[in-house]
Coordinates of C-alpha atoms in Angstrom, one line a residue:
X205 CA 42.8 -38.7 -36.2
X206 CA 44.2 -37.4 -33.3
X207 CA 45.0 -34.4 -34.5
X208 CA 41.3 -33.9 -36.6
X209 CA 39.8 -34.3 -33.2
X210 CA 42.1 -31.5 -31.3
X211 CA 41.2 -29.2 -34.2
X212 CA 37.9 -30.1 -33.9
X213 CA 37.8 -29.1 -30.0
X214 CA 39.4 -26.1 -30.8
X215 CA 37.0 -24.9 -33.1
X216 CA 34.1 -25.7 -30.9
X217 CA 36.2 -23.5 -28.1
X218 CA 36.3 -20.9 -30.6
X219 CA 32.5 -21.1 -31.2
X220 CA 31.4 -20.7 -27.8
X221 CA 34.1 -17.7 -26.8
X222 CA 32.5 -16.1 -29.5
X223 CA 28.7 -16.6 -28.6
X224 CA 29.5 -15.9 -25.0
X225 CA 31.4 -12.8 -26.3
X226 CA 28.1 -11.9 -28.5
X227 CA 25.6 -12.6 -25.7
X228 CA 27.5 -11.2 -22.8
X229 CA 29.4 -7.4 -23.8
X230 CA 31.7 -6.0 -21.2
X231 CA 29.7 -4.1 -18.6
X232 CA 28.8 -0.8 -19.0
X233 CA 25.7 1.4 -17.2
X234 CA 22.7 1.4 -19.5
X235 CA 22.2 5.0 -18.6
X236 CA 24.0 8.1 -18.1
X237 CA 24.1 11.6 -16.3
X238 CA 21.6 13.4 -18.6
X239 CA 19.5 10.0 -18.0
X240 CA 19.5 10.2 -14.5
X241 CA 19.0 14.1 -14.7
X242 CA 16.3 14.0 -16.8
X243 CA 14.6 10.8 -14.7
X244 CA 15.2 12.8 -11.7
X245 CA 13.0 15.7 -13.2
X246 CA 10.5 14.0 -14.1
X247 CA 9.8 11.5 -10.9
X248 CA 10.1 14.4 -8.7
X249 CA 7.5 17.0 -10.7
X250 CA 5.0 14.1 -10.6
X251 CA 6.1 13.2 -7.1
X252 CA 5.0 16.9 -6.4
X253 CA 2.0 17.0 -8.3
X254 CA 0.8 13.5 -6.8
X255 CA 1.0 14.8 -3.0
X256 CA -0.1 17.9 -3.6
X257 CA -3.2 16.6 -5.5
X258 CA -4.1 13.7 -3.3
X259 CA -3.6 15.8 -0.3
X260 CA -5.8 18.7 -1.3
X261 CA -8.5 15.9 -2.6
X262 CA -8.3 14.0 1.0
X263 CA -8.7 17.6 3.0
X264 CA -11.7 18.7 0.8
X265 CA -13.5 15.4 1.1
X266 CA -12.8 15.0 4.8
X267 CA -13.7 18.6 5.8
X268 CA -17.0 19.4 3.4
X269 CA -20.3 17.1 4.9
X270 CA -21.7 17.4 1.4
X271 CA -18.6 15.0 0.2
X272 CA -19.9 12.4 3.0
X273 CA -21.0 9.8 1.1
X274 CA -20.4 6.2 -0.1
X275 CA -18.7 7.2 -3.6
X276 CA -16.5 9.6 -2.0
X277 CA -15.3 7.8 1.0
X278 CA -13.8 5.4 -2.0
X279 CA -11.8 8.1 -3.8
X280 CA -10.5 9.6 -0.6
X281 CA -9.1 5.6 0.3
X282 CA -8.0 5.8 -3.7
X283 CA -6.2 9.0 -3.1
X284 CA -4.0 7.5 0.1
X285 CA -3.3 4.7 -2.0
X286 CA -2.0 7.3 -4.8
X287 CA -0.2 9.5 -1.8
X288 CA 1.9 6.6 -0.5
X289 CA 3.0 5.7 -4.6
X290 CA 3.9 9.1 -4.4
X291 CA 5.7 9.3 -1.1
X292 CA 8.1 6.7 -2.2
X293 CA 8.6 7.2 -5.8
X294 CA 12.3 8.8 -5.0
X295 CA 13.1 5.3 -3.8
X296 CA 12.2 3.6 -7.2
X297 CA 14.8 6.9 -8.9
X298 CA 17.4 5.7 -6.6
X299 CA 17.1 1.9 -7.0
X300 CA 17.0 2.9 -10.9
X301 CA 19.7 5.6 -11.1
X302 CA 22.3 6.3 -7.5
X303 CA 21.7 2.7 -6.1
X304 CA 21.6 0.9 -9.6
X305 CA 24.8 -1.4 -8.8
X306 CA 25.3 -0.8 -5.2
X307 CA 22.5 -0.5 -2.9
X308 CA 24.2 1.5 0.4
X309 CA 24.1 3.6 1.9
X310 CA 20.0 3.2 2.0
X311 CA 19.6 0.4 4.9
X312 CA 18.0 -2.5 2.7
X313 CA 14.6 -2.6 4.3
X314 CA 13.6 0.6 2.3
X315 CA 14.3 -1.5 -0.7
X316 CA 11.6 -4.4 0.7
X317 CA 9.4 -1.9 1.9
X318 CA 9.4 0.3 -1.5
X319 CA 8.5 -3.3 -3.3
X320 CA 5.7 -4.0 -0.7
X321 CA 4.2 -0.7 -0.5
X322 CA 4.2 -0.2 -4.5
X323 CA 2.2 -3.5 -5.0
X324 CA 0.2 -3.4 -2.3
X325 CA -1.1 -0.1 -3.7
X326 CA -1.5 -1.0 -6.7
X327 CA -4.0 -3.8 -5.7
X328 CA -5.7 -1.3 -4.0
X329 CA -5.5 0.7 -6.7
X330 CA -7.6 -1.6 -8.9
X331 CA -9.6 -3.2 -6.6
X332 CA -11.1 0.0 -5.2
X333 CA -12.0 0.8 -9.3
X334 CA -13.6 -2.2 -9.8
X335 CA -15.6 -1.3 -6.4
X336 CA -16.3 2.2 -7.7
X337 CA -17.7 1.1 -10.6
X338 CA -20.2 -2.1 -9.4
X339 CA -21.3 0.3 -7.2
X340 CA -22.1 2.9 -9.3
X341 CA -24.0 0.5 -11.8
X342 CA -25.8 -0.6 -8.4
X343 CA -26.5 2.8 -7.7
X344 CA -28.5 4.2 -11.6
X345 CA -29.5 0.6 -12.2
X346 CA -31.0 -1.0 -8.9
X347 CA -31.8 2.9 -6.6
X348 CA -33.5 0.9 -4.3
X349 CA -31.1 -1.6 -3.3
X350 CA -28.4 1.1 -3.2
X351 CA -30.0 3.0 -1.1
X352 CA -29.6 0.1 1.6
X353 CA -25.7 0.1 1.6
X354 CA -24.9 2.4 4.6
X355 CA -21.4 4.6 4.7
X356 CA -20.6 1.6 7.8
X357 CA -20.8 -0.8 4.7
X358 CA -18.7 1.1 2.8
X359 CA -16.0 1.7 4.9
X360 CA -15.9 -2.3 6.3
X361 CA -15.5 -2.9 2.1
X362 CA -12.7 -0.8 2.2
X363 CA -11.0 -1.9 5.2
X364 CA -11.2 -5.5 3.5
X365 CA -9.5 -4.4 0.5
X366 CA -6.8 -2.7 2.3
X367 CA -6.1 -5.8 4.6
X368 CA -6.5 -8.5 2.0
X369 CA -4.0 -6.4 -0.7
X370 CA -1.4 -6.2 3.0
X371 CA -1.9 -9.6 3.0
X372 CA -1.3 -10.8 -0.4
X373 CA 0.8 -7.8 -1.7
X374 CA 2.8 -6.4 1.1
X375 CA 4.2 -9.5 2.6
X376 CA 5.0 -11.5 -0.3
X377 CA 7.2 -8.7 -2.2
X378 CA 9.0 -7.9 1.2
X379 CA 9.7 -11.6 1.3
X380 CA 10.9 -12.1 -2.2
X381 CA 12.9 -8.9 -3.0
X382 CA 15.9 -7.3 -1.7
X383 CA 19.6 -5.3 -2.2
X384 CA 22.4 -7.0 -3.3
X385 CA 25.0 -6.3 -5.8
X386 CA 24.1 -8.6 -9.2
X387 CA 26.7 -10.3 -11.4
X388 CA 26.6 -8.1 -14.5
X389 CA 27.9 -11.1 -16.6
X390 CA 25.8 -13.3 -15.7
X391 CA 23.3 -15.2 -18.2
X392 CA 20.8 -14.6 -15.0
X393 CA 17.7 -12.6 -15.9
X394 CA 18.8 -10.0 -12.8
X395 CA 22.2 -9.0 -14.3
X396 CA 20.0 -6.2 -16.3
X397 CA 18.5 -5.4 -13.3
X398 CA 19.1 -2.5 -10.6
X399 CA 20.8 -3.9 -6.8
X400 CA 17.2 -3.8 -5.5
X401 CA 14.9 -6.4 -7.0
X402 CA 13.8 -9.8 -6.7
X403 CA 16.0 -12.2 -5.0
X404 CA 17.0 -15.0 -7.3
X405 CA 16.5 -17.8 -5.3
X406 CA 12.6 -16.6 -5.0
X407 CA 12.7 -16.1 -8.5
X408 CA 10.3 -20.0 -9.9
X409 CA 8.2 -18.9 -6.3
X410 CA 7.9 -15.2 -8.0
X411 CA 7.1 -16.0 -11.6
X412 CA 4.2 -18.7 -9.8
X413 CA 3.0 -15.7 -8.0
X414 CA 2.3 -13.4 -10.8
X415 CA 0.6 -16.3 -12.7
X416 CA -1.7 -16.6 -9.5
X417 CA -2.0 -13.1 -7.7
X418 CA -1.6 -11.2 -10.8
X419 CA -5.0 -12.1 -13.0
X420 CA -7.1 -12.1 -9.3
X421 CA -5.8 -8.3 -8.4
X422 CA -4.9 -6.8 -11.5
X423 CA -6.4 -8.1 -14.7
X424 CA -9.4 -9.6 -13.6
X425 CA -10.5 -6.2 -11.7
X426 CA -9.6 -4.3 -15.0
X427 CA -11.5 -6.6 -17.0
X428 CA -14.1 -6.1 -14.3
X429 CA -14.1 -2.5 -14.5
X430 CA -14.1 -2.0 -18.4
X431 CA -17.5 -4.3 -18.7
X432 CA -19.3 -1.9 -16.2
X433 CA -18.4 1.0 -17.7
X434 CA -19.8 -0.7 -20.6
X435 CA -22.7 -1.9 -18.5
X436 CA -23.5 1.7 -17.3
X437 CA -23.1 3.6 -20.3
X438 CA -25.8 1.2 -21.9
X439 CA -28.3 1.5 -19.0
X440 CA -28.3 5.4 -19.0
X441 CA -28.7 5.6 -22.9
X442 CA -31.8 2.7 -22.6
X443 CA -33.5 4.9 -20.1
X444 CA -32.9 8.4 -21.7
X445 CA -34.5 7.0 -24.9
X446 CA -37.6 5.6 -22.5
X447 CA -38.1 9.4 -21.4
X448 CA -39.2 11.2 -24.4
X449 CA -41.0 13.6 -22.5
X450 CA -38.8 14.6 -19.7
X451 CA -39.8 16.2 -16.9
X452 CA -37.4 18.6 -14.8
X453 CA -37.0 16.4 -12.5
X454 CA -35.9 13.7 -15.2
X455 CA -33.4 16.4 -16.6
X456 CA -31.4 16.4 -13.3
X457 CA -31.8 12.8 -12.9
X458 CA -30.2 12.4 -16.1
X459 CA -27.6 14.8 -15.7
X460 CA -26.2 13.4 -12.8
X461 CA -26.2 9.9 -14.5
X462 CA -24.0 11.1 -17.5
X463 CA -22.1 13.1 -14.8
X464 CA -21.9 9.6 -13.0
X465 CA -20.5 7.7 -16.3
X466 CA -17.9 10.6 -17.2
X467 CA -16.3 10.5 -14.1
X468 CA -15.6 6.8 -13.7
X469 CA -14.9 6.4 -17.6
X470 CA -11.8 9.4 -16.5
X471 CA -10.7 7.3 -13.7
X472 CA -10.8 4.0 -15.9
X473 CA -8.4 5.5 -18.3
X474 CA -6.5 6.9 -16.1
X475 CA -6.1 3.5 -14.7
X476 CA -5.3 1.8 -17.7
X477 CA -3.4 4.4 -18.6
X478 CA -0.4 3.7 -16.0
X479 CA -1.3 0.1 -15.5
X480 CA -1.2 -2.0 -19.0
X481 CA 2.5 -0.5 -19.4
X482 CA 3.4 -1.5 -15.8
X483 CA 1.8 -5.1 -16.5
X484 CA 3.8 -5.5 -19.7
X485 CA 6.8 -4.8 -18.0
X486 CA 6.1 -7.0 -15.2
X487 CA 5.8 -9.7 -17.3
X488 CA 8.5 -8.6 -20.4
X489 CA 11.5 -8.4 -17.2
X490 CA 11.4 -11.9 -16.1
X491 CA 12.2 -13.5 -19.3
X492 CA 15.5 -15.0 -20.0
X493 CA 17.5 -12.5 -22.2
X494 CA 20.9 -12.3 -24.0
X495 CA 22.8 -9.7 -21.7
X496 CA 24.0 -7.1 -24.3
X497 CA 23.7 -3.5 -24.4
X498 CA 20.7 -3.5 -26.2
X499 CA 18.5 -5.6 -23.8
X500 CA 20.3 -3.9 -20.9
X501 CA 19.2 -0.3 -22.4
X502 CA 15.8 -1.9 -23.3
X503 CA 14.9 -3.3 -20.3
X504 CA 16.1 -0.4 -18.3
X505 CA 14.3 2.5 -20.2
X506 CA 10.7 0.3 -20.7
X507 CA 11.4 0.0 -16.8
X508 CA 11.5 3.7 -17.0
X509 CA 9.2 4.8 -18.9
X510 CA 6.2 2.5 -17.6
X511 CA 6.9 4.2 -14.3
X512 CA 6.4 7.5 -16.1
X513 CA 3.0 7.0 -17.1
X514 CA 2.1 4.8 -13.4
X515 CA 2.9 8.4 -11.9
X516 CA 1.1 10.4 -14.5
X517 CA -2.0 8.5 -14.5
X518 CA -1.7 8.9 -11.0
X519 CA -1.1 12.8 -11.0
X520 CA -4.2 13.0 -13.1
X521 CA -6.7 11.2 -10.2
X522 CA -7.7 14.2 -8.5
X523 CA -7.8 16.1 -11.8
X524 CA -10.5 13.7 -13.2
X525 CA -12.2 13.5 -9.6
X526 CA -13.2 17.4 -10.2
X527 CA -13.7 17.1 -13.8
X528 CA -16.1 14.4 -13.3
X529 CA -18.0 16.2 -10.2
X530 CA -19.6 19.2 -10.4
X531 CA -20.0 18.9 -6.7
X532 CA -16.5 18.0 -6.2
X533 CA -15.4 21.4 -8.3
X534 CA -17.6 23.6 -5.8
X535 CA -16.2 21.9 -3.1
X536 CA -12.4 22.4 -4.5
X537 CA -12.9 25.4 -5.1
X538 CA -14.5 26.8 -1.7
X539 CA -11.8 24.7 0.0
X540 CA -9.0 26.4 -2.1
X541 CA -10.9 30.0 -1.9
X542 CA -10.8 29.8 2.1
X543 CA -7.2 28.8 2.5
X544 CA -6.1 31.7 0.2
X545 CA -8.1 34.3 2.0
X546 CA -6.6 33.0 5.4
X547 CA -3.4 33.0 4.0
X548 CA -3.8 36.8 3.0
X549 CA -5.3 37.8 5.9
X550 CA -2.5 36.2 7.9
X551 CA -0.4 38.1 5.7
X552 CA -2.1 41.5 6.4
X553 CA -1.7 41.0 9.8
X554 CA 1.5 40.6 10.0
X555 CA 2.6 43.8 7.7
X556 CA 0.0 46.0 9.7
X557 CA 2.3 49.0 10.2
X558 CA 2.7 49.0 6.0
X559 CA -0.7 48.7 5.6
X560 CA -1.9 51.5 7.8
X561 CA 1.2 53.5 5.9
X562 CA -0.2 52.9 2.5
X563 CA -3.6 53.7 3.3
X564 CA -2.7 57.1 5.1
X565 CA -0.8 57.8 2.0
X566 CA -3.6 57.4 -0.6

């Protein structure tokens, strides 16, 4: 009997070695050099591209009075929110590739801070959409009323959303994340994840948090934004059927409408675009997972790749801005026309001597 139950202990010793040897492989780096090269590449083109764009788009809105007005003062606060992703995106490559396992040298309130300042913007990201859009519906369907909101309106509105997402995004992600190395072998959901992330004894608080703050700032506002696009494109086609006989007038009213509609429907996919992958991730990371190769991989490439297309969609902002704007475009391109003469003449002036050469010659 005695010797039945030592067998039996043995065999159940046996078992669990080899589950835990299933569930938990020896560590190894779920990416490699050509990884990081090719991550590096990427993040830092779009990096590029997102400061370069935003800037220009700030610069032409805030230097052209023809750009002063409500709808524009709300991309120009959506393109600081899309500079600052920008600004720190080579923090999110080095927490994902450099400072994977070990943090250092980076002082670790540039991990907190890269948490705070990515959530924070995206929350005012998608609360400024869902602004842009109510108030274009306000603006085709109820002219009067719009009318009434004043640019001092607009900008308190976009003070509020700046403080409330500081409030309720900032803080709470520099509370609950930091650097520390992870135990690799550990059934813990952070053993797939990089040295700078959520801080395991936050994590029940964390998980509650999403299920709270995550459907008020993020999928309730892109709920909110894909019904008024809906709303809008309905109310311009009713009224262009209602004016059969058109006058000029009319014509440009309509125009400006559909011109209206284009440009928020680029912005919307643009947003949805970047955030539904970010969203899934958000919520696919926190699970429980066995820690094998596979979910390590997994969960670092979807990781990855969803901050791919954040930065994309991002990149493409002022691109849709000037697609969707005629005005916009004339602006751009004046803006863009006068720094490139300056930057010739400047260049003339200071090669005078060759200049005066050449033209003696011919």
């Amino acid at each position: 009997m005695a010797s039945a139950m030592t067998t039996f202990l043995d065999n159940v010793t046996t078992l669990q070695t080899v589950v835990l040897n299933v569930t938990r492989e020896p560590y190894v780096r779920p990416f490699d050099d050509i990884g990081i090269a090719i991550s590096a590449a990427i993040i830092f083109t779009f990096m590029i591209l997102g400061i370069v764009g935003n800037v220009l788009t700030i610069l032409v809105i805030s230097t052209n009075p023809k750009l002063n007005n409500l709808f524009m003062h709300f991309i120009r606060s959506l393109c600081v929110s899309d500079l600052i992703s920008a600004l720190i995106s080579w923090l999110f490559l080095y927490r994902r590739t450099w400072g994977f396992d070990i943090w250092p040298p980076l002082p670790e309130v540039f991990c907190r801070f890269y948490w705070a300042a990515d959530l924070m913007t995206n929350y005012v990201t998608a609360l400024h959409i869902l602004s842009f859009a109510i108030l274009r519906y306000v603006s085709i369907q109820f002219p009067i009323e719009f009318s009434k909101i004043k640019l001092k309106h607009g900008k308190i509105w976009i003070a509020c959303i700046w403080i409330f997402c500081f409030v309720v995004g900032f803080i709470p992600f520099f509370i609950f994340f930091g650097a520390r190395v992870r135990d690799r072998q550990s059934s813990s959901p952070d053993a797939r994840w990089p040295a700078c992330t959520i801080n395991m004894e936050w994590y029940s608080t964390y998980t509650l948090y999403q299920k709270i703050a995550y459907p008020i700032c993020l999928y309730a506002p892109t709920l909110g934004v894909v019904f008024m696009c809906l709303l809008i494109g309905i109310t311009v086609r009713s009224r262009s059927r209602q004016r059969p006989g058109e006058t000029q007038k009319d014509k440009k009213k309509e125009r400006k409408e559909k011109q209206a509609v284009l440009q928020l429907c680029l912005i919307v996919f643009s947003f949805l675009f970047g955030y539904i992958p970010f969203t899934a991730y958000e919520f696919w990371s926190v699970q429980p997972r066995p820690n094998t190769m596979y979910y390590r991989r997994f969960d670092y490439w979807f990781g990855m790749t969803e901050y791919f297309t954040l930065r994309f969609s991002e990149c493409l902002n002022p691109v849709f801005y000037n697609l969707g704007s005629a005005k916009m475009r004339q602006c751009t391109q004046k803006f863009l026309g006068k720094y490139l003469s300056c930057c010739r003449k400047d260049k003339t002036d200071g090669n005078g001597s060759s200049s005066k050469q050449t033209d003696f010659g011919v």
